[in-house]
PDB file of C-alpha atoms in Angstrom:
ATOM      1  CA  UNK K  40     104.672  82.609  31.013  1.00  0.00           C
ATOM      2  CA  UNK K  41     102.892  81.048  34.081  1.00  0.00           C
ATOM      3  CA  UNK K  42     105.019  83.271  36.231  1.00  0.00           C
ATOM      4  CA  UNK K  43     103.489  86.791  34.942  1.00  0.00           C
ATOM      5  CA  UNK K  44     100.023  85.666  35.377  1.00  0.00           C
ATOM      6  CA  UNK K  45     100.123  82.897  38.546  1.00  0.00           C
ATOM      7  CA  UNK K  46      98.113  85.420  40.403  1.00  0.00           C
ATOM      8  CA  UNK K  47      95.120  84.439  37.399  1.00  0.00           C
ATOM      9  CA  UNK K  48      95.700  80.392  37.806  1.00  0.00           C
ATOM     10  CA  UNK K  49      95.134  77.715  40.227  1.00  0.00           C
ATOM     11  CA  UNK K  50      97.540  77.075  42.946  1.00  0.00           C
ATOM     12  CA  UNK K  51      97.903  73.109  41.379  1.00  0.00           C
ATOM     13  CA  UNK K  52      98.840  74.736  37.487  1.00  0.00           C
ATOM     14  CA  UNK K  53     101.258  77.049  39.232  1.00  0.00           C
ATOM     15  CA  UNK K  54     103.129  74.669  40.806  1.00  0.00           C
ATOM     16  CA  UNK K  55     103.143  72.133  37.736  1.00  0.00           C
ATOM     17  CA  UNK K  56     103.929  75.147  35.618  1.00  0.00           C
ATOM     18  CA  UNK K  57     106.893  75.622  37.890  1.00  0.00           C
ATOM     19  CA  UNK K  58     108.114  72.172  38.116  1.00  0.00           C
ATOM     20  CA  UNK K  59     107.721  72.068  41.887  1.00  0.00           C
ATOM     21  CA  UNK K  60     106.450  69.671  44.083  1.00  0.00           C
ATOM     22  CA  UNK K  61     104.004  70.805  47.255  1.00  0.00           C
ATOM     23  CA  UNK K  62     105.188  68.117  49.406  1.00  0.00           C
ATOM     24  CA  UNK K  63     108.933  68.525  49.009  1.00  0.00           C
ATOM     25  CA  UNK K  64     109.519  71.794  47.443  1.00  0.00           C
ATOM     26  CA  UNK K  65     113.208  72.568  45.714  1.00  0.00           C
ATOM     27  CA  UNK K  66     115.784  70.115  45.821  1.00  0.00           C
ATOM     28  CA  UNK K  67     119.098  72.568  47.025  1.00  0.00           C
ATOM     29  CA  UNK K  68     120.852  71.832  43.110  1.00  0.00           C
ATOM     30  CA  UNK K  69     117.429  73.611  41.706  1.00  0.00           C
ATOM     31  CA  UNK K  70     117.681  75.854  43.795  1.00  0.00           C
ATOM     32  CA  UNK K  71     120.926  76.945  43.684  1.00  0.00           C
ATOM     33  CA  UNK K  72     120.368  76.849  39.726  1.00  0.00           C
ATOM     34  CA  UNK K  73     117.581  79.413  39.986  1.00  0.00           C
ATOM     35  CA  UNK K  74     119.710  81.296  42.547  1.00  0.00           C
ATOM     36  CA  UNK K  75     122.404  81.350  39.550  1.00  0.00           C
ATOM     37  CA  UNK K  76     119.429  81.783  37.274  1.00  0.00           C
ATOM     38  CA  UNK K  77     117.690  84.873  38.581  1.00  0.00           C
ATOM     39  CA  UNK K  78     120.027  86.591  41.077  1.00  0.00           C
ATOM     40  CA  UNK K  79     119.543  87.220  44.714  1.00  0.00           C
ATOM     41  CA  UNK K  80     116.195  88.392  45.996  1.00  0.00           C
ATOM     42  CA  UNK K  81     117.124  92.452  46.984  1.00  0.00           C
ATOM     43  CA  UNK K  82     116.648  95.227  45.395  1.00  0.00           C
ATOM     44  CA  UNK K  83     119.772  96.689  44.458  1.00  0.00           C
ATOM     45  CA  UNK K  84     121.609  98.910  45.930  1.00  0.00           C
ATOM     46  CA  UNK K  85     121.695 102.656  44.280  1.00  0.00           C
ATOM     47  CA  UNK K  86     124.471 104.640  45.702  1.00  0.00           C
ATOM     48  CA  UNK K  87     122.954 107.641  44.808  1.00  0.00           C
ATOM     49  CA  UNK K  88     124.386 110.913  42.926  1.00  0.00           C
ATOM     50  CA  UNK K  89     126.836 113.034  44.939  1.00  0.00           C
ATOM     51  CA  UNK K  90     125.092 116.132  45.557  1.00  0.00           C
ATOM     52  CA  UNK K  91     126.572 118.892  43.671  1.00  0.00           C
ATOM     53  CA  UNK K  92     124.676 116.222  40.450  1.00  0.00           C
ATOM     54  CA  UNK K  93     121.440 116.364  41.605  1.00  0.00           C
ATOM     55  CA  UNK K  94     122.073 120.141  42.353  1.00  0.00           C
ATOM     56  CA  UNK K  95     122.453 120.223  38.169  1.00  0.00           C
ATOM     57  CA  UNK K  96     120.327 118.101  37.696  1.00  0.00           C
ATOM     58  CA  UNK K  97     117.107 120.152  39.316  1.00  0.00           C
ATOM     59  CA  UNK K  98     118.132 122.621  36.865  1.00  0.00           C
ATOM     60  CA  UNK K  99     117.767 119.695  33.536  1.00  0.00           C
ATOM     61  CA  UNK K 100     113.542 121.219  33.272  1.00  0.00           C
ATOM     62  CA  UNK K 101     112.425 123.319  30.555  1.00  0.00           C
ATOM     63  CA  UNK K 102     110.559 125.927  32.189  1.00  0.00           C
ATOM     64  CA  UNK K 103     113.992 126.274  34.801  1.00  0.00           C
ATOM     65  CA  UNK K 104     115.889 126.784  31.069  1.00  0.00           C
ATOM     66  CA  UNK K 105     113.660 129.304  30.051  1.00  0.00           C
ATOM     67  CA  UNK K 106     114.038 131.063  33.360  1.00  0.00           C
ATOM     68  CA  UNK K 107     117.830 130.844  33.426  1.00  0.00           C
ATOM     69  CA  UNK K 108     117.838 132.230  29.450  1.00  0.00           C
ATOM     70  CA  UNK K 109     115.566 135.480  31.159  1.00  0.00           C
ATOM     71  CA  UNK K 110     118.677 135.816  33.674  1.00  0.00           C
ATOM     72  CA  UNK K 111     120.983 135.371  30.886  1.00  0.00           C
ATOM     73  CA  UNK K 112     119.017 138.010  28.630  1.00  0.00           C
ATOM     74  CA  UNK K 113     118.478 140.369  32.011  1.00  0.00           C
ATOM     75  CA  UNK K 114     122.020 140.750  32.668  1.00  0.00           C
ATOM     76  CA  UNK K 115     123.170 141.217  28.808  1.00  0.00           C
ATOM     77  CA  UNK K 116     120.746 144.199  28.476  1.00  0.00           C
ATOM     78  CA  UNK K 117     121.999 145.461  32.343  1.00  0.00           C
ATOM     79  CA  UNK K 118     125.857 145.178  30.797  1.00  0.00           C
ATOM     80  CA  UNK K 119     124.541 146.757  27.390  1.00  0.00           C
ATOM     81  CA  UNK K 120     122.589 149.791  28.582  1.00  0.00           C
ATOM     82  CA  UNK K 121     124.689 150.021  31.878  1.00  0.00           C
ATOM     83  CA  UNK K 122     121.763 150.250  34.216  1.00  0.00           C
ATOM     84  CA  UNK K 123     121.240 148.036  37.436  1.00  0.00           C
ATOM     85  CA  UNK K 124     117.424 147.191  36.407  1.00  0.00           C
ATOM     86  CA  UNK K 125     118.530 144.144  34.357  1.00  0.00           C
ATOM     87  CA  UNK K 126     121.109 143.454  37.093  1.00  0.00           C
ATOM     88  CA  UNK K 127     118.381 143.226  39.749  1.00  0.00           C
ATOM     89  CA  UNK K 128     115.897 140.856  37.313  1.00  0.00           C
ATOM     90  CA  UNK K 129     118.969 138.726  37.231  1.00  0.00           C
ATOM     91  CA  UNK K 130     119.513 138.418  41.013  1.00  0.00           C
ATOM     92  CA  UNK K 131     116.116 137.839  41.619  1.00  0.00           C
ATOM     93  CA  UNK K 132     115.735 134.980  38.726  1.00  0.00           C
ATOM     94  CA  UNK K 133     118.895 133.266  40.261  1.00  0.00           C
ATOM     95  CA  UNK K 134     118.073 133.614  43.812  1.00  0.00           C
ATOM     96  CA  UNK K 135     114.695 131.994  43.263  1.00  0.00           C
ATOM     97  CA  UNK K 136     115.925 129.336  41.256  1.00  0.00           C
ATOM     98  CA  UNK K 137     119.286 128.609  43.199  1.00  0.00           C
ATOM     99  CA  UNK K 138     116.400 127.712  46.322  1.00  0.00           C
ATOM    100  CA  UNK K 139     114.200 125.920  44.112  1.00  0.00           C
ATOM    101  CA  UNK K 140     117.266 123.734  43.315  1.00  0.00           C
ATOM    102  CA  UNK K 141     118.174 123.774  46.930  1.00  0.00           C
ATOM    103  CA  UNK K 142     114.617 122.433  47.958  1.00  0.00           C
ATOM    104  CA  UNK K 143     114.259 120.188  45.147  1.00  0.00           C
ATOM    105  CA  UNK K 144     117.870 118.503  46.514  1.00  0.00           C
ATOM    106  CA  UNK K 145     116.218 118.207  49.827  1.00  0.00           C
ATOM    107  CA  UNK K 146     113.007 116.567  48.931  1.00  0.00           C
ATOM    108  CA  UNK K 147     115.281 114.042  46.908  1.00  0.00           C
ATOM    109  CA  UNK K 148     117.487 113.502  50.045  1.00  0.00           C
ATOM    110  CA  UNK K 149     114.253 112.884  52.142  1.00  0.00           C
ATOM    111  CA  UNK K 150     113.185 110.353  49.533  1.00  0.00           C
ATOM    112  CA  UNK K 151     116.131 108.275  49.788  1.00  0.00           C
ATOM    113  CA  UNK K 152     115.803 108.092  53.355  1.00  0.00           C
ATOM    114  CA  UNK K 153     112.381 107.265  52.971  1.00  0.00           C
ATOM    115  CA  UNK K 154     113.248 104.280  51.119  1.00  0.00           C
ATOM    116  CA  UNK K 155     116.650 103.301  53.164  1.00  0.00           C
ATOM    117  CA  UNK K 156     114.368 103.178  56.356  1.00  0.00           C
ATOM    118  CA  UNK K 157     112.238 100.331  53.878  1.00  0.00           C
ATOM    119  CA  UNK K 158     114.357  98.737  53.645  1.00  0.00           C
ATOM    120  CA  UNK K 159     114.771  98.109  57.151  1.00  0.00           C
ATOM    121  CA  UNK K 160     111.742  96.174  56.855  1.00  0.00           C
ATOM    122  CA  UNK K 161     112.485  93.508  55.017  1.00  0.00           C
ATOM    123  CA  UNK K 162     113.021  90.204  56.703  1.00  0.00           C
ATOM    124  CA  UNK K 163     116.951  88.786  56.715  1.00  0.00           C
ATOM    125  CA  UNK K 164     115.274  85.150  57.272  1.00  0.00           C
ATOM    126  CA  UNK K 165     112.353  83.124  55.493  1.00  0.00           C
ATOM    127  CA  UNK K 166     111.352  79.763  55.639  1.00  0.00           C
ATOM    128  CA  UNK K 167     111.395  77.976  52.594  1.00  0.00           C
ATOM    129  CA  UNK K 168     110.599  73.784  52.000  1.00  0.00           C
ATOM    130  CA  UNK K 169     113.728  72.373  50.081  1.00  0.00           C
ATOM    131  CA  UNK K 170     114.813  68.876  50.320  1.00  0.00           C
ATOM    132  CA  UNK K 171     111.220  67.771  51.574  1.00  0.00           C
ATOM    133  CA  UNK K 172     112.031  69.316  55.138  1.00  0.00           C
ATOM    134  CA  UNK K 173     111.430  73.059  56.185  1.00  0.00           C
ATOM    135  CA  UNK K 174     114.848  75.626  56.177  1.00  0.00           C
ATOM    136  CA  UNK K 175     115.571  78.522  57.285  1.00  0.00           C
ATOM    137  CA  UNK K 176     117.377  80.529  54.701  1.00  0.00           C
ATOM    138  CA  UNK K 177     118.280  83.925  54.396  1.00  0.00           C
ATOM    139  CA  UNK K 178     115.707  85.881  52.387  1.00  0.00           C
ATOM    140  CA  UNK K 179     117.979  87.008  49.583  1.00  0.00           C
ATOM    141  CA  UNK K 180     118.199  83.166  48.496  1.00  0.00           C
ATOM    142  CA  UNK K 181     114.858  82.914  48.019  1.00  0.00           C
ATOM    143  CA  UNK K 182     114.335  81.706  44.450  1.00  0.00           C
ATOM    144  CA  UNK K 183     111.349  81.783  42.364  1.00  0.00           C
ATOM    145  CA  UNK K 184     109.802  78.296  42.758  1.00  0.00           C
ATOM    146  CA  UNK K 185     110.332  78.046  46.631  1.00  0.00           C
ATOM    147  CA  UNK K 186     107.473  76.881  48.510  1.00  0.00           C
ATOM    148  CA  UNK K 187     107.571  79.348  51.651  1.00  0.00           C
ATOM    149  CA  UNK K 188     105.983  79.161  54.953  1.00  0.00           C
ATOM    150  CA  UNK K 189     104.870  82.265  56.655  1.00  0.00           C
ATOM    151  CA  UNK K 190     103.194  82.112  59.663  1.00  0.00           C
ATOM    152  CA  UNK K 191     101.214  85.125  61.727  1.00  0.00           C
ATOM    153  CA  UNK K 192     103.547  87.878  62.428  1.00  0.00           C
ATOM    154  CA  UNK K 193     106.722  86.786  59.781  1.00  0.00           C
ATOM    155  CA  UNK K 194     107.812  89.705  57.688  1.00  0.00           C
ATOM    156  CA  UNK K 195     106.779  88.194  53.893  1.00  0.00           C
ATOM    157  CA  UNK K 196     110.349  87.760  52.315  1.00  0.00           C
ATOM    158  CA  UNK K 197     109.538  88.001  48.418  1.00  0.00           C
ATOM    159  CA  UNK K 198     106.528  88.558  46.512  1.00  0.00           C
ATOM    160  CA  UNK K 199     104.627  85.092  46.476  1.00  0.00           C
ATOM    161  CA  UNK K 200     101.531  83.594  45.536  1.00  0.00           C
ATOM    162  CA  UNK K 201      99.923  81.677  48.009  1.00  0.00           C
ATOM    163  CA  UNK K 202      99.046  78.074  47.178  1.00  0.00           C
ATOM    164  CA  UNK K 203      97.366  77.039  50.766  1.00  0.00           C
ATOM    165  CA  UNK K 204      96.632  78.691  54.319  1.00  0.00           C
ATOM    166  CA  UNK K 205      95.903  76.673  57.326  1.00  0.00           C
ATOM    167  CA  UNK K 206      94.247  78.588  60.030  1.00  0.00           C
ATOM    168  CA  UNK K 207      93.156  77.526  63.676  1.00  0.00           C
ATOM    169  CA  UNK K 208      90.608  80.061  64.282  1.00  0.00           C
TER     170      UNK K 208
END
């Protein structure tokens, strides 16, 4: 579709390909339908796993299962032969991987954070032509379509492809 490859086309075959006019942009019914249509513009929101999860799941690798069997085999033969050599191996094993889960929960927590704080950055407000006249819209109702004006300094509210730039340097 023109949509996946606008970025390769002329600004005038986008906006034809979109059914769109320059001059007046969306009416409010089209855009409403492609509101309807395609959802609001956010990235959704992932609640996350609670941790004890992503505790398990930093032990879900193969070499970590492989480590955990030599635990599991460690303390059999300790049990078995009734010496505390195996009983050590096993202490060791789990100790090293019980941290490698604990860091591996931490650098995960960090991420989230990481991408929380992101989202901070993205604008609550764009300007967008509808109706022939210039809005002010919150940027989760920008559609696909919109013809949006974004002057020096304005956070960019979607990804867009720019059809014309007036400068007065």
């Amino acid at each position: 579709s023109a949509a996946e490859i606008a970025h390769t086309l002329p600004a005038d075959e986008v906006l034809l390909a979109c059914g769109v006019n320059m001059a007046k942009g969306l009416t409010s019914a089209e855009a409403a339908r492609l509101l309807e249509k395609y959802g609001r513009n956010e990235l959704p929101k992932d609640e996350g796993d609670p941790l004890w999860k992503m505790f398990l799941a930093q032990f879900d690798d193969p070499l970590v299962k492989i480590l955990l069997a030599a635990a599991g085999i460690s303390l059999v033969s300790s049990v078995l032969e009734g010496t505390s050599e195996g009983l050590i191996e096993f202490s060791v094993i789990m100790t090293i991987l019980i941290f490698n889960a604990g860091v591996g929960v931490w650098q995960e927590k960090r991420a989230e954070s990481a991408i929380e704080a992101l989202q901070s950055y993205n604008p609550e407000k764009a300007k967008v032509l509808r109706n022939g006249k210039v809005q002010i819209v919150m940027a989760a109702e920008v559609v696909p379509s919109d013809i949006v004006e974004v002057n020096v300094g304005d956070k960019v509210p979607a990804d867009l492809r720019m059809v014309d730039m007036q400068s007065t340097a």
